[in-house]
PDB file of C-alpha atoms in Angstrom:
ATOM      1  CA  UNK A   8      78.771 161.148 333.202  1.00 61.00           C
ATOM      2  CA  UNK A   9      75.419 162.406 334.762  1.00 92.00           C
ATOM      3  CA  UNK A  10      73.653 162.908 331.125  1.00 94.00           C
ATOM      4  CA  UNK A  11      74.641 159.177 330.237  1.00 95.00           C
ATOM      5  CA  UNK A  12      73.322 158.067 333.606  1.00 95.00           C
ATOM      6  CA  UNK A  13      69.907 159.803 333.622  1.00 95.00           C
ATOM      7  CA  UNK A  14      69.611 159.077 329.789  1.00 96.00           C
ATOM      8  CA  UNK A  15      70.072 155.048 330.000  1.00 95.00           C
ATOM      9  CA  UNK A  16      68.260 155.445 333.599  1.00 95.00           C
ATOM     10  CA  UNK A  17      65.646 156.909 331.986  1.00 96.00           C
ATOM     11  CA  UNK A  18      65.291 154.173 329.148  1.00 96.00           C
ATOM     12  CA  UNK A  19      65.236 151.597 331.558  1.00 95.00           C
ATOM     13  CA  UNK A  20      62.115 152.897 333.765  1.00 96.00           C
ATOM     14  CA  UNK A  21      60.562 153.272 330.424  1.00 96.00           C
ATOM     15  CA  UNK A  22      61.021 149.670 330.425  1.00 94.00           C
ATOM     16  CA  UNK A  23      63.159 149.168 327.080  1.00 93.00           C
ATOM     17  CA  UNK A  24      65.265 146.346 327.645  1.00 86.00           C
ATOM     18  CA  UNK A  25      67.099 146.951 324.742  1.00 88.00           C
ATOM     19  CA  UNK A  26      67.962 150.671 323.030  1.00 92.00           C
ATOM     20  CA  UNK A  27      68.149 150.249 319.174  1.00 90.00           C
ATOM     21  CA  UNK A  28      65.416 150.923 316.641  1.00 91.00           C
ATOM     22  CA  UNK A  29      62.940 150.594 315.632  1.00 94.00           C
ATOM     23  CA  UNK A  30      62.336 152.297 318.896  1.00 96.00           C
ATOM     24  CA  UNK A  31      58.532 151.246 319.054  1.00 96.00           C
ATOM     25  CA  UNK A  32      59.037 147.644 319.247  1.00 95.00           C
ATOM     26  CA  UNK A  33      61.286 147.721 322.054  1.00 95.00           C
ATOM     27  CA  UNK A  34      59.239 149.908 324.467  1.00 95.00           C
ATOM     28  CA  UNK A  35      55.993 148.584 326.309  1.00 93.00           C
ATOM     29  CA  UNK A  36      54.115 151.866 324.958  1.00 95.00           C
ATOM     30  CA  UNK A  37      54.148 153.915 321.988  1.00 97.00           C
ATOM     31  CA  UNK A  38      53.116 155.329 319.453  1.00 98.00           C
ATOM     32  CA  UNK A  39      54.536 155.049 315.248  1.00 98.00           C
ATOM     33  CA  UNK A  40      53.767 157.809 313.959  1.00 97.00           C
ATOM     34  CA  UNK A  41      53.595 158.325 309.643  1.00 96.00           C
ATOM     35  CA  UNK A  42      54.534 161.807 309.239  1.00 94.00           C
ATOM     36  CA  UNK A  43      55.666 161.769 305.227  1.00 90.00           C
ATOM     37  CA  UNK A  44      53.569 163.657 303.597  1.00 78.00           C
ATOM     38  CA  UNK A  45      50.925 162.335 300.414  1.00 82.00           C
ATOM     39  CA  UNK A  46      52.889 164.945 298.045  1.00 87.00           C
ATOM     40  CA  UNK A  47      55.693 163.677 295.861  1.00 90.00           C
ATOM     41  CA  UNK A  48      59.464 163.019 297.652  1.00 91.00           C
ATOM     42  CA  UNK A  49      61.199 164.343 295.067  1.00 88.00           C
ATOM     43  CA  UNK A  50      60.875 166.802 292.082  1.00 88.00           C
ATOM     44  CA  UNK A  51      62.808 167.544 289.333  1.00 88.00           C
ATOM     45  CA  UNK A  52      64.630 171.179 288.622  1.00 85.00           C
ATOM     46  CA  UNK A  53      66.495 173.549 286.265  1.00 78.00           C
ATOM     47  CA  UNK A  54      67.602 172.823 282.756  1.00 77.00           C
ATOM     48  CA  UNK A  55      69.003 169.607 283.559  1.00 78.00           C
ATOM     49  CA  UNK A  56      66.079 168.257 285.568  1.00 81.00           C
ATOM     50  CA  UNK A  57      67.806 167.255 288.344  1.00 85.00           C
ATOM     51  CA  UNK A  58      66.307 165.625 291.162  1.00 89.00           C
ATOM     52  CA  UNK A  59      65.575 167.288 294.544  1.00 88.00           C
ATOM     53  CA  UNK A  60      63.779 167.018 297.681  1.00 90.00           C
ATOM     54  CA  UNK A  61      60.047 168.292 296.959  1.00 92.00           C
ATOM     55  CA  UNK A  62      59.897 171.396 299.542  1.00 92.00           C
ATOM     56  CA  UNK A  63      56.022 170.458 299.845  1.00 93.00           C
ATOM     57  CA  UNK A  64      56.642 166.848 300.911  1.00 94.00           C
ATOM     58  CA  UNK A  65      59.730 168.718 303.332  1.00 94.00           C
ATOM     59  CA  UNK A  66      57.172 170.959 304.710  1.00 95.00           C
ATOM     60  CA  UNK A  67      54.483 168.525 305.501  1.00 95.00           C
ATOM     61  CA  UNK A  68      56.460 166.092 307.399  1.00 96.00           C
ATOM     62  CA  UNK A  69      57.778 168.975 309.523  1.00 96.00           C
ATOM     63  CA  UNK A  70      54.865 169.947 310.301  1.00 96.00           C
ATOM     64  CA  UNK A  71      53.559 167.224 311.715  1.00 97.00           C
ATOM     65  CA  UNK A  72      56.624 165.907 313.340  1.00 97.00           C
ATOM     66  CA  UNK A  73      57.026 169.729 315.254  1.00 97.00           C
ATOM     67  CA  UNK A  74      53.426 169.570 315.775  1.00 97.00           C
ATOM     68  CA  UNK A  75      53.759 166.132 317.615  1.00 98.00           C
ATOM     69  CA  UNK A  76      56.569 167.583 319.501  1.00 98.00           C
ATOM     70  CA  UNK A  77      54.667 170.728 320.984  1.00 97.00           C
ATOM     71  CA  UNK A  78      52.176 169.093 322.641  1.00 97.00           C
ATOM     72  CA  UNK A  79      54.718 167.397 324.570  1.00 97.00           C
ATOM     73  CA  UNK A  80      56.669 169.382 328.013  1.00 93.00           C
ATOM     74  CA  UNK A  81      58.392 172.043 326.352  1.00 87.00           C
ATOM     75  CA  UNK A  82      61.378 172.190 328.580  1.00 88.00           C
ATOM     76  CA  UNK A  83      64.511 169.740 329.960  1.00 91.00           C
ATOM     77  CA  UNK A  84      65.326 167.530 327.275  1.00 97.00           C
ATOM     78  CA  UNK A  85      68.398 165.367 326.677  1.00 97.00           C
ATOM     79  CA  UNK A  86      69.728 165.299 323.201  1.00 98.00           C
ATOM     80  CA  UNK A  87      71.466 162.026 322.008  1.00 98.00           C
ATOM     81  CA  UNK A  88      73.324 161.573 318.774  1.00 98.00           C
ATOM     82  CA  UNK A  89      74.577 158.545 316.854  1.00 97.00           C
ATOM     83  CA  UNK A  90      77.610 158.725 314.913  1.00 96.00           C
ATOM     84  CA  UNK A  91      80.371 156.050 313.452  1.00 93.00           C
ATOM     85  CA  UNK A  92      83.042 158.443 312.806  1.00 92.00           C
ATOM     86  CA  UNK A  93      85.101 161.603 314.105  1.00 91.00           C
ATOM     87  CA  UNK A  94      84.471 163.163 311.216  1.00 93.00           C
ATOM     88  CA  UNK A  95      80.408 162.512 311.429  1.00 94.00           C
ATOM     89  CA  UNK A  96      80.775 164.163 315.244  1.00 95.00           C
ATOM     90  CA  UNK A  97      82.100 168.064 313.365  1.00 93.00           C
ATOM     91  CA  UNK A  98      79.967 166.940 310.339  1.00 94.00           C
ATOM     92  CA  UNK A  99      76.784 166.618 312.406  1.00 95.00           C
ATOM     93  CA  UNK A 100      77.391 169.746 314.489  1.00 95.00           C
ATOM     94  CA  UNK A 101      78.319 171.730 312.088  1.00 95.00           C
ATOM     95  CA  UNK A 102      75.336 171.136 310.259  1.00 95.00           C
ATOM     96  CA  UNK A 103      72.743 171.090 313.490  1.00 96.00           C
ATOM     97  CA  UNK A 104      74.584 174.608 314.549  1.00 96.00           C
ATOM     98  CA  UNK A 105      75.362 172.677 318.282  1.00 96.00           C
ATOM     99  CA  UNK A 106      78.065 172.974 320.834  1.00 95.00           C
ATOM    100  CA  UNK A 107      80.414 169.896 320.705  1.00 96.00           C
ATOM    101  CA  UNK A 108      78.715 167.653 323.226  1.00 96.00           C
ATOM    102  CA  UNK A 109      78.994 167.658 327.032  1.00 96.00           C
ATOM    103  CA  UNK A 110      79.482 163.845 326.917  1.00 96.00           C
ATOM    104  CA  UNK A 111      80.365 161.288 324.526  1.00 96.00           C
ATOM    105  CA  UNK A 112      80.280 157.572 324.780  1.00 95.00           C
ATOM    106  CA  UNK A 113      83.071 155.523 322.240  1.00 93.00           C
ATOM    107  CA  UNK A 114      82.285 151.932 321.598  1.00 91.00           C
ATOM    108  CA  UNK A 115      83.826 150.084 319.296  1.00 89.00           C
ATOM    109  CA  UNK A 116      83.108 146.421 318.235  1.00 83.00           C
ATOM    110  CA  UNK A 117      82.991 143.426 315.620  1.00 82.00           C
ATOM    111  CA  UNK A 118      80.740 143.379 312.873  1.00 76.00           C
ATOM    112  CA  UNK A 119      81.236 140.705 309.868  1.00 76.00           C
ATOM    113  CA  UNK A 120      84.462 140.517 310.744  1.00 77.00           C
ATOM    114  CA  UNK A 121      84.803 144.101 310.350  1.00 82.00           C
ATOM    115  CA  UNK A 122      85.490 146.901 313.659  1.00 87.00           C
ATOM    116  CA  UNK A 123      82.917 149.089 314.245  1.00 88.00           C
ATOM    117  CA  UNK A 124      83.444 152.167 316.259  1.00 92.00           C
ATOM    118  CA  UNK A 125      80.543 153.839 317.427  1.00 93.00           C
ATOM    119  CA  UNK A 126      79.743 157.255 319.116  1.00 95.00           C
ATOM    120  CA  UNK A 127      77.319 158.206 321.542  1.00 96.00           C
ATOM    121  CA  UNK A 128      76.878 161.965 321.687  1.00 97.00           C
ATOM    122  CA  UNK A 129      74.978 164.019 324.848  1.00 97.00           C
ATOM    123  CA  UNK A 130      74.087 167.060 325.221  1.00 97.00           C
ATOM    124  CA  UNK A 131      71.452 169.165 327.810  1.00 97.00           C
ATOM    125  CA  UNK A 132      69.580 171.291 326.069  1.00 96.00           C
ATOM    126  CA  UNK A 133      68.609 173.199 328.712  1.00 94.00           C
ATOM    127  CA  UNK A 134      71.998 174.871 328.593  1.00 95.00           C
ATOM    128  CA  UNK A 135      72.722 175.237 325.128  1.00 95.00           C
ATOM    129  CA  UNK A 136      71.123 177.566 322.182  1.00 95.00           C
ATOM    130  CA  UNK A 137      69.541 175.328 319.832  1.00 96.00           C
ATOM    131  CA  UNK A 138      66.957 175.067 317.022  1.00 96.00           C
ATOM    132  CA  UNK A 139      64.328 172.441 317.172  1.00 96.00           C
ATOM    133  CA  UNK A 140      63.619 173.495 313.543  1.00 96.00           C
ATOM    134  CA  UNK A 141      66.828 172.524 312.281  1.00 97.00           C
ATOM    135  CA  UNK A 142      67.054 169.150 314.109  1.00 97.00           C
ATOM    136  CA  UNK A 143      64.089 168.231 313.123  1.00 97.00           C
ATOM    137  CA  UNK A 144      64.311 169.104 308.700  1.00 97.00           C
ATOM    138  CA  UNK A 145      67.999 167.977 308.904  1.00 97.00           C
ATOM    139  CA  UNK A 146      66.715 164.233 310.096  1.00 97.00           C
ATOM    140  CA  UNK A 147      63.593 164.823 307.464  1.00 97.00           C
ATOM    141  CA  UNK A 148      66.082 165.292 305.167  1.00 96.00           C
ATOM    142  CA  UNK A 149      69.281 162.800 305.688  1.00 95.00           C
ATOM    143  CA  UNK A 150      67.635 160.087 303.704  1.00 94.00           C
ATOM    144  CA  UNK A 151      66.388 162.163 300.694  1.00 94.00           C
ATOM    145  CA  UNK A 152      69.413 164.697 300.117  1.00 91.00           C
ATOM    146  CA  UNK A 153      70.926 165.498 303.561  1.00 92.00           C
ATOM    147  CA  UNK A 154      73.228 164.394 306.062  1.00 93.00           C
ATOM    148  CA  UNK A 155      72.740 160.492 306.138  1.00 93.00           C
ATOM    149  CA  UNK A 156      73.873 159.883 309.019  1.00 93.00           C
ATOM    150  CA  UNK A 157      71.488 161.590 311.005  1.00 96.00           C
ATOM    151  CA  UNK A 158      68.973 158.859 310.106  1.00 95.00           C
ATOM    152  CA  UNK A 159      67.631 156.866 312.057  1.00 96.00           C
ATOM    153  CA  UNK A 160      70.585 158.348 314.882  1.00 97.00           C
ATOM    154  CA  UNK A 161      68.990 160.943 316.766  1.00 98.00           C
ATOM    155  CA  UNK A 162      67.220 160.798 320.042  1.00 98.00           C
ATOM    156  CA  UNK A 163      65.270 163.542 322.286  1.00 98.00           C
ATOM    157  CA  UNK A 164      64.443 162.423 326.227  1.00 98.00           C
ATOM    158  CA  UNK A 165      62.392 163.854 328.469  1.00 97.00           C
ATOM    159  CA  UNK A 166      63.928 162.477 332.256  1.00 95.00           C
ATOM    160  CA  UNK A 167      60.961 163.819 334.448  1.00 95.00           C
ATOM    161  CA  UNK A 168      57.822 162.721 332.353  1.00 96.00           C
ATOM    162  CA  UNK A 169      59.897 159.419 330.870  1.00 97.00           C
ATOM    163  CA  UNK A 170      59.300 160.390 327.641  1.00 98.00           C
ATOM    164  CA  UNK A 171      61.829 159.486 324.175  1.00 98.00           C
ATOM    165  CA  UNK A 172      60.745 160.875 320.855  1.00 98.00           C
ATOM    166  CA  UNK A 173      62.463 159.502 318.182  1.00 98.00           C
ATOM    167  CA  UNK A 174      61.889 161.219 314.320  1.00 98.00           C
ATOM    168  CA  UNK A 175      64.290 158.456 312.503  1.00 96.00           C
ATOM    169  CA  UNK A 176      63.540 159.837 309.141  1.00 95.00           C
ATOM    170  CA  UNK A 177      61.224 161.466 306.537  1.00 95.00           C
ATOM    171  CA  UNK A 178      58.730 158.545 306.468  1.00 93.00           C
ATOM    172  CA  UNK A 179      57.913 158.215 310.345  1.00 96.00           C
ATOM    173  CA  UNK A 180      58.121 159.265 314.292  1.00 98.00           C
ATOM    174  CA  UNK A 181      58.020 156.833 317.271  1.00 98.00           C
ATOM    175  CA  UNK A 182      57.244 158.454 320.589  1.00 98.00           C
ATOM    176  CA  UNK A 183      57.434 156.338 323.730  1.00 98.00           C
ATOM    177  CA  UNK A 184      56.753 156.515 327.328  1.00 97.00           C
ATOM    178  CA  UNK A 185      56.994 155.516 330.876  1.00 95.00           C
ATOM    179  CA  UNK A 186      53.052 155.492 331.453  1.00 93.00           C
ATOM    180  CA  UNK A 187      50.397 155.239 328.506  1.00 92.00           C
ATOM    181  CA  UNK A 188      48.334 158.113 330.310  1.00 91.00           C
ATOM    182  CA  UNK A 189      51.175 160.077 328.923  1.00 95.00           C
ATOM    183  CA  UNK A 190      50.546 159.494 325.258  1.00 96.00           C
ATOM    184  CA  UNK A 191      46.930 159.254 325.921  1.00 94.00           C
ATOM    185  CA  UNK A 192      46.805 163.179 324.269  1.00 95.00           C
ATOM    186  CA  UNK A 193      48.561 162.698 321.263  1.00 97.00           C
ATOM    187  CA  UNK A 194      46.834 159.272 320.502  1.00 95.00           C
ATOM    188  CA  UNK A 195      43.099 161.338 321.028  1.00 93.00           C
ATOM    189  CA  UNK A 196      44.243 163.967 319.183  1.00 96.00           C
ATOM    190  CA  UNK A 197      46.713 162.854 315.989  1.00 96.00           C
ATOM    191  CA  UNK A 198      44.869 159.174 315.954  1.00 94.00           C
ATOM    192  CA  UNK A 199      44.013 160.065 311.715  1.00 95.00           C
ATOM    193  CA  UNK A 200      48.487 160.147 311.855  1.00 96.00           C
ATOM    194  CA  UNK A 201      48.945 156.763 313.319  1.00 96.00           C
ATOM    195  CA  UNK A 202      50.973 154.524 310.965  1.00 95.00           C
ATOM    196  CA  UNK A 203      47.975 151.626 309.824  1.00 94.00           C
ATOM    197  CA  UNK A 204      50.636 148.762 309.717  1.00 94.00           C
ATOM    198  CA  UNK A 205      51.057 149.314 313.623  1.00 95.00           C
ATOM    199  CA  UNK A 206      47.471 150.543 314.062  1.00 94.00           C
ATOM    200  CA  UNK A 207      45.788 147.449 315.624  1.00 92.00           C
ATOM    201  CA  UNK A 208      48.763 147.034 318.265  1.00 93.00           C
ATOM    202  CA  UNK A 209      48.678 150.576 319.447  1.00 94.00           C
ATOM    203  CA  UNK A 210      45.050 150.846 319.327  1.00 90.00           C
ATOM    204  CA  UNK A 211      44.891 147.745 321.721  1.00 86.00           C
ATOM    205  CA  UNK A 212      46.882 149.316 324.397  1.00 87.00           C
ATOM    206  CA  UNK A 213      44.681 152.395 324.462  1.00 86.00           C
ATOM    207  CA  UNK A 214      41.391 150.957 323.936  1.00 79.00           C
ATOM    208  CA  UNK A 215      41.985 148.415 326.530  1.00 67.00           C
ATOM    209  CA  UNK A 216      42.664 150.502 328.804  1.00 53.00           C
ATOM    210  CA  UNK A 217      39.754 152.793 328.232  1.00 58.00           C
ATOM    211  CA  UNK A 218      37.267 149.908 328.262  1.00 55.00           C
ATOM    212  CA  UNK A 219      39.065 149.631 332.125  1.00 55.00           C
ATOM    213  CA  UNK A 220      37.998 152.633 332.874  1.00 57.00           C
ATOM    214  CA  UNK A 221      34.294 152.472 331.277  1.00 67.00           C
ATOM    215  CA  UNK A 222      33.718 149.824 333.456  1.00 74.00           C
ATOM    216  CA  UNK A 223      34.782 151.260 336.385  1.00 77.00           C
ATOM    217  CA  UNK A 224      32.649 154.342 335.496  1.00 80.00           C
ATOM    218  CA  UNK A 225      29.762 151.532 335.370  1.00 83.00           C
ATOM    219  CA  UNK A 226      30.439 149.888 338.751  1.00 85.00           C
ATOM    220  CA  UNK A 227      31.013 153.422 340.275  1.00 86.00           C
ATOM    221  CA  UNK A 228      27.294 154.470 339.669  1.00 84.00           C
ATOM    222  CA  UNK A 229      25.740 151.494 340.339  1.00 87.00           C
ATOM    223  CA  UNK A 230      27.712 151.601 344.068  1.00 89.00           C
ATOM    224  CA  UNK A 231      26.176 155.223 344.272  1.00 87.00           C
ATOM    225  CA  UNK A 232      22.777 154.309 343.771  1.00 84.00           C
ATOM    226  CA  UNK A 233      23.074 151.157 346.670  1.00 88.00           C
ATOM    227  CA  UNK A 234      24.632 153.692 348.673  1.00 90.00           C
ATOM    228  CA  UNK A 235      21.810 155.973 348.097  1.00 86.00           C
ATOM    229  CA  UNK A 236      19.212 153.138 348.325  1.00 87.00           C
ATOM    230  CA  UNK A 237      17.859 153.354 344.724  1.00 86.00           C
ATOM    231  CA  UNK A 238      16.107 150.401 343.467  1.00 87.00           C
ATOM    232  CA  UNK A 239      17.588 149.675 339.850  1.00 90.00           C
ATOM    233  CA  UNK A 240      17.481 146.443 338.018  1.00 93.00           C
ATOM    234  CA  UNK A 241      20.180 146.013 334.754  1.00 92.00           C
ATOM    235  CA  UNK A 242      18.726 145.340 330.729  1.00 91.00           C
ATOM    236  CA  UNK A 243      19.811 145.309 327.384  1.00 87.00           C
ATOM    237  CA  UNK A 244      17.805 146.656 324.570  1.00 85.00           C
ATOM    238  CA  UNK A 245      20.602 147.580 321.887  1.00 85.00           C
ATOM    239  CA  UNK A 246      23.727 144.960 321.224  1.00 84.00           C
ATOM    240  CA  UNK A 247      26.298 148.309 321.843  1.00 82.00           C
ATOM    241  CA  UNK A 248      24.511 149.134 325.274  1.00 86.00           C
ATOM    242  CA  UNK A 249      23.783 148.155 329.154  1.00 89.00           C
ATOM    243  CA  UNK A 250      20.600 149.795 330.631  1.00 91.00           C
ATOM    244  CA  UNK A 251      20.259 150.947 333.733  1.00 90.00           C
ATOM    245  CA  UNK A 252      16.388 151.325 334.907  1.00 90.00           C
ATOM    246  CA  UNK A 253      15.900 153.691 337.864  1.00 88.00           C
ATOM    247  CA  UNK A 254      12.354 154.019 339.559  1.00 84.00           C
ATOM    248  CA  UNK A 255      11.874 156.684 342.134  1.00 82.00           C
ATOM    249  CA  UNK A 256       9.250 158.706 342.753  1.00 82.00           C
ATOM    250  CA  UNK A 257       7.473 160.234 340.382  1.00 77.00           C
ATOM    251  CA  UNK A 258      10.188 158.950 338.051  1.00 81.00           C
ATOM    252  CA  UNK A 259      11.975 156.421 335.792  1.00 86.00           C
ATOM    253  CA  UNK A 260      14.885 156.501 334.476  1.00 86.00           C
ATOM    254  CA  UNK A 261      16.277 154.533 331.480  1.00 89.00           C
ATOM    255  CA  UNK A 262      20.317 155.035 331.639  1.00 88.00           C
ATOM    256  CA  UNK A 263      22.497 153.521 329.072  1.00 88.00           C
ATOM    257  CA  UNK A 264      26.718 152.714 329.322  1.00 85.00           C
ATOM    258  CA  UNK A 265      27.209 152.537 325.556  1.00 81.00           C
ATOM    259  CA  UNK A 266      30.424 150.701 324.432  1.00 73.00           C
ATOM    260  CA  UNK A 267      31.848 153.485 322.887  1.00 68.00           C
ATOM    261  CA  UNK A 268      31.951 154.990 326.076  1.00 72.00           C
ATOM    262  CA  UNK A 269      29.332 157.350 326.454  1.00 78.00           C
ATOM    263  CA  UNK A 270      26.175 157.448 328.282  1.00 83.00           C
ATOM    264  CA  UNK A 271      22.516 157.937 327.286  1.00 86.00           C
ATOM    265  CA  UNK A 272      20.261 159.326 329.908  1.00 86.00           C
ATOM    266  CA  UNK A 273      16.539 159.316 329.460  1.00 87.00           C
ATOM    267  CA  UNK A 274      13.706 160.579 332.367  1.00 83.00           C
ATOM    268  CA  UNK A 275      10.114 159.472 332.417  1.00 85.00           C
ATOM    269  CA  UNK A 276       8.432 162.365 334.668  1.00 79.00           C
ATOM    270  CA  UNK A 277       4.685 161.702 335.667  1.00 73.00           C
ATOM    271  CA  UNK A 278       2.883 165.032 335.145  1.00 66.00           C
ATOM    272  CA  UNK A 279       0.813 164.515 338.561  1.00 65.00           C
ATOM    273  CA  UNK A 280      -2.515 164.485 336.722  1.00 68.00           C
ATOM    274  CA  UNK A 281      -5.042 161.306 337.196  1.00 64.00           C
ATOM    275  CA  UNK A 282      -6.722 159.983 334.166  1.00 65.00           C
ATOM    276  CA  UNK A 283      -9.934 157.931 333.912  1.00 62.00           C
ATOM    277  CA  UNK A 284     -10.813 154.714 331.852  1.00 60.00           C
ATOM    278  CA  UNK A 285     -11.604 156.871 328.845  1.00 66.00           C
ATOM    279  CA  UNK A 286      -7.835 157.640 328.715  1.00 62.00           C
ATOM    280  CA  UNK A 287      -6.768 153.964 328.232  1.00 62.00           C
ATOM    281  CA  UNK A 288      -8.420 154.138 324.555  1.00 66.00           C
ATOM    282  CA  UNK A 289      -6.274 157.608 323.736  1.00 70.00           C
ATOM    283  CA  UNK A 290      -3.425 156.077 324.816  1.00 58.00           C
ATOM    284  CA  UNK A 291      -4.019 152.714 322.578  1.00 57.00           C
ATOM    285  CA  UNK A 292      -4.223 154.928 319.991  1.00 67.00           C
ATOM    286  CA  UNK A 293      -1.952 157.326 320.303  1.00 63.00           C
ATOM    287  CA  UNK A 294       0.857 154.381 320.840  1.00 54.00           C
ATOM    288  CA  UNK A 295      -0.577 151.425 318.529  1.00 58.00           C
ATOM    289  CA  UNK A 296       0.346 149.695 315.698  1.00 55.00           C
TER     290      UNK A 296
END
């Protein structure tokens, strides 16, 4: 039972007090990704125009749900598995070209009066030949022409870095974690795939967190120039900005902590030349109205 263990171990630290989907919802941090694609779901072939899966729209969603999943650690994942039937466990690895699984979990329970049985299915991947590829297009697929049961059922964990990644079908992609710092990397880099219902919420966990450390950033210099025993004094000249002025010798410098989290540095340098009286009308000139 050591998969089961470190799998519903492993949900716990992530701090998901309950497993079921939507998997975003339930876990403190995440991210919902959209990952169908803008082309058409299905198209229409052959002399009777039947309706198929558009390979385009296929294509597109696999690419960015494999894309998503490569910039994640590449190695020691758990594999879990949903099924409701004996026949969905050879069905399912039939189709996903997998071992039978090193451990499986039966459950079985009342639903509107009616008895469910349920199957959890494990397997290490680690120690088994399998396709990402495959997992991946066959869950793209199950609601628009595949195996339907693999909707919505199929679960990869990573133990070590606490990390789930759910694809639950063709339309979208949760990936959770253990620490936000985690995600941090796919939220900088796929932000344009985020799913704009969600947007707000998972843009407040991230942006929170960086205005944390912009601060900190702020308070850090302005302990290193006490420590040094630089005179400063703090103003505001734009709405998005804090100024710092520095005056040292020969200097001043006008340093701005701009909300958006970069900084603006500008240096005044005297040129060590001495001007007379006459100078005062060249520079009312040079810098009046």
């Amino acid at each position: 039972m050591n998969l089961i263990k470190n799998f519903n171990k492993t949900i716990y630290e992530i701090g998901m007090g309950i497993f079921e989907s939507p998997i975003f919802y339930h876990a403190p941090v995440g991210i919902r990704f959209e990952i169908g694609a803008e082309q058409d779901v299905y198209i229409k072939k052959g002399l009777l125009r039947k309706t198929h899966p558009n390979p385009l729209y296929v294509k597109e969603a696999f690419e960015r749900a494999v894309t998503i999943f490569n910039d994640l650690p590449q190695n020691d994942w758990l594999l879990r598995i949903d099924v409701f039937s004996e026949q969905e466990i050879s069905k399912v690895v039939k189709k996903l070209q997998l071992e039978m699984p090193k451990e499986t979990v039966k459950k079985m329970y009342d639903l509107e009066e009616e008895e469910i049985t349920h199957y959890e299915l494990y397997w290490d991947l680690s120690e088994i030949d399998w396709s990402l590829e495959r997992i991946l297009k066959e869950v793209i697929l199950a609601d628009i022409g595949g195996v339907n049961s693999l909707a919505s059922a199929v679960f990869l964990l990573h133990t070590n870095e606490h990390i789930l990644y759910h694809l639950y079908d063709d339309r979208g992609l949760d990936v959770v974690a253990k620490d936000k710092e985690t995600l941090r990397p796919l939220y900088d880099t796929y932000g344009k795939w985020i799913l704009d219902y969600d947007r707000k919420q998972i843009d407040d966990v991230f942006m929170k967190n960086d205005a944390i450390h912009d601060l900190k950033d702020f308070l850090l210099f302005l302990n290193k120039l006490e420590e040094s025993k630089i005179y400063y004094t703090l103003n505001k000249v734009r709405d998005e900005a804090i100024m710092i002025d520095v005056a040292v010798p020969g200097q001043r410098w006008e340093i701005e902590f701009l909300d958006d989290g970069s900084v603006d540095v500008e240096k005044f340098i005297a040129d060590g030349d001495l001007y007379d009286a006459s100078e005062l009308e060249n520079l009312l000139k040079q810098f009046g109205d």
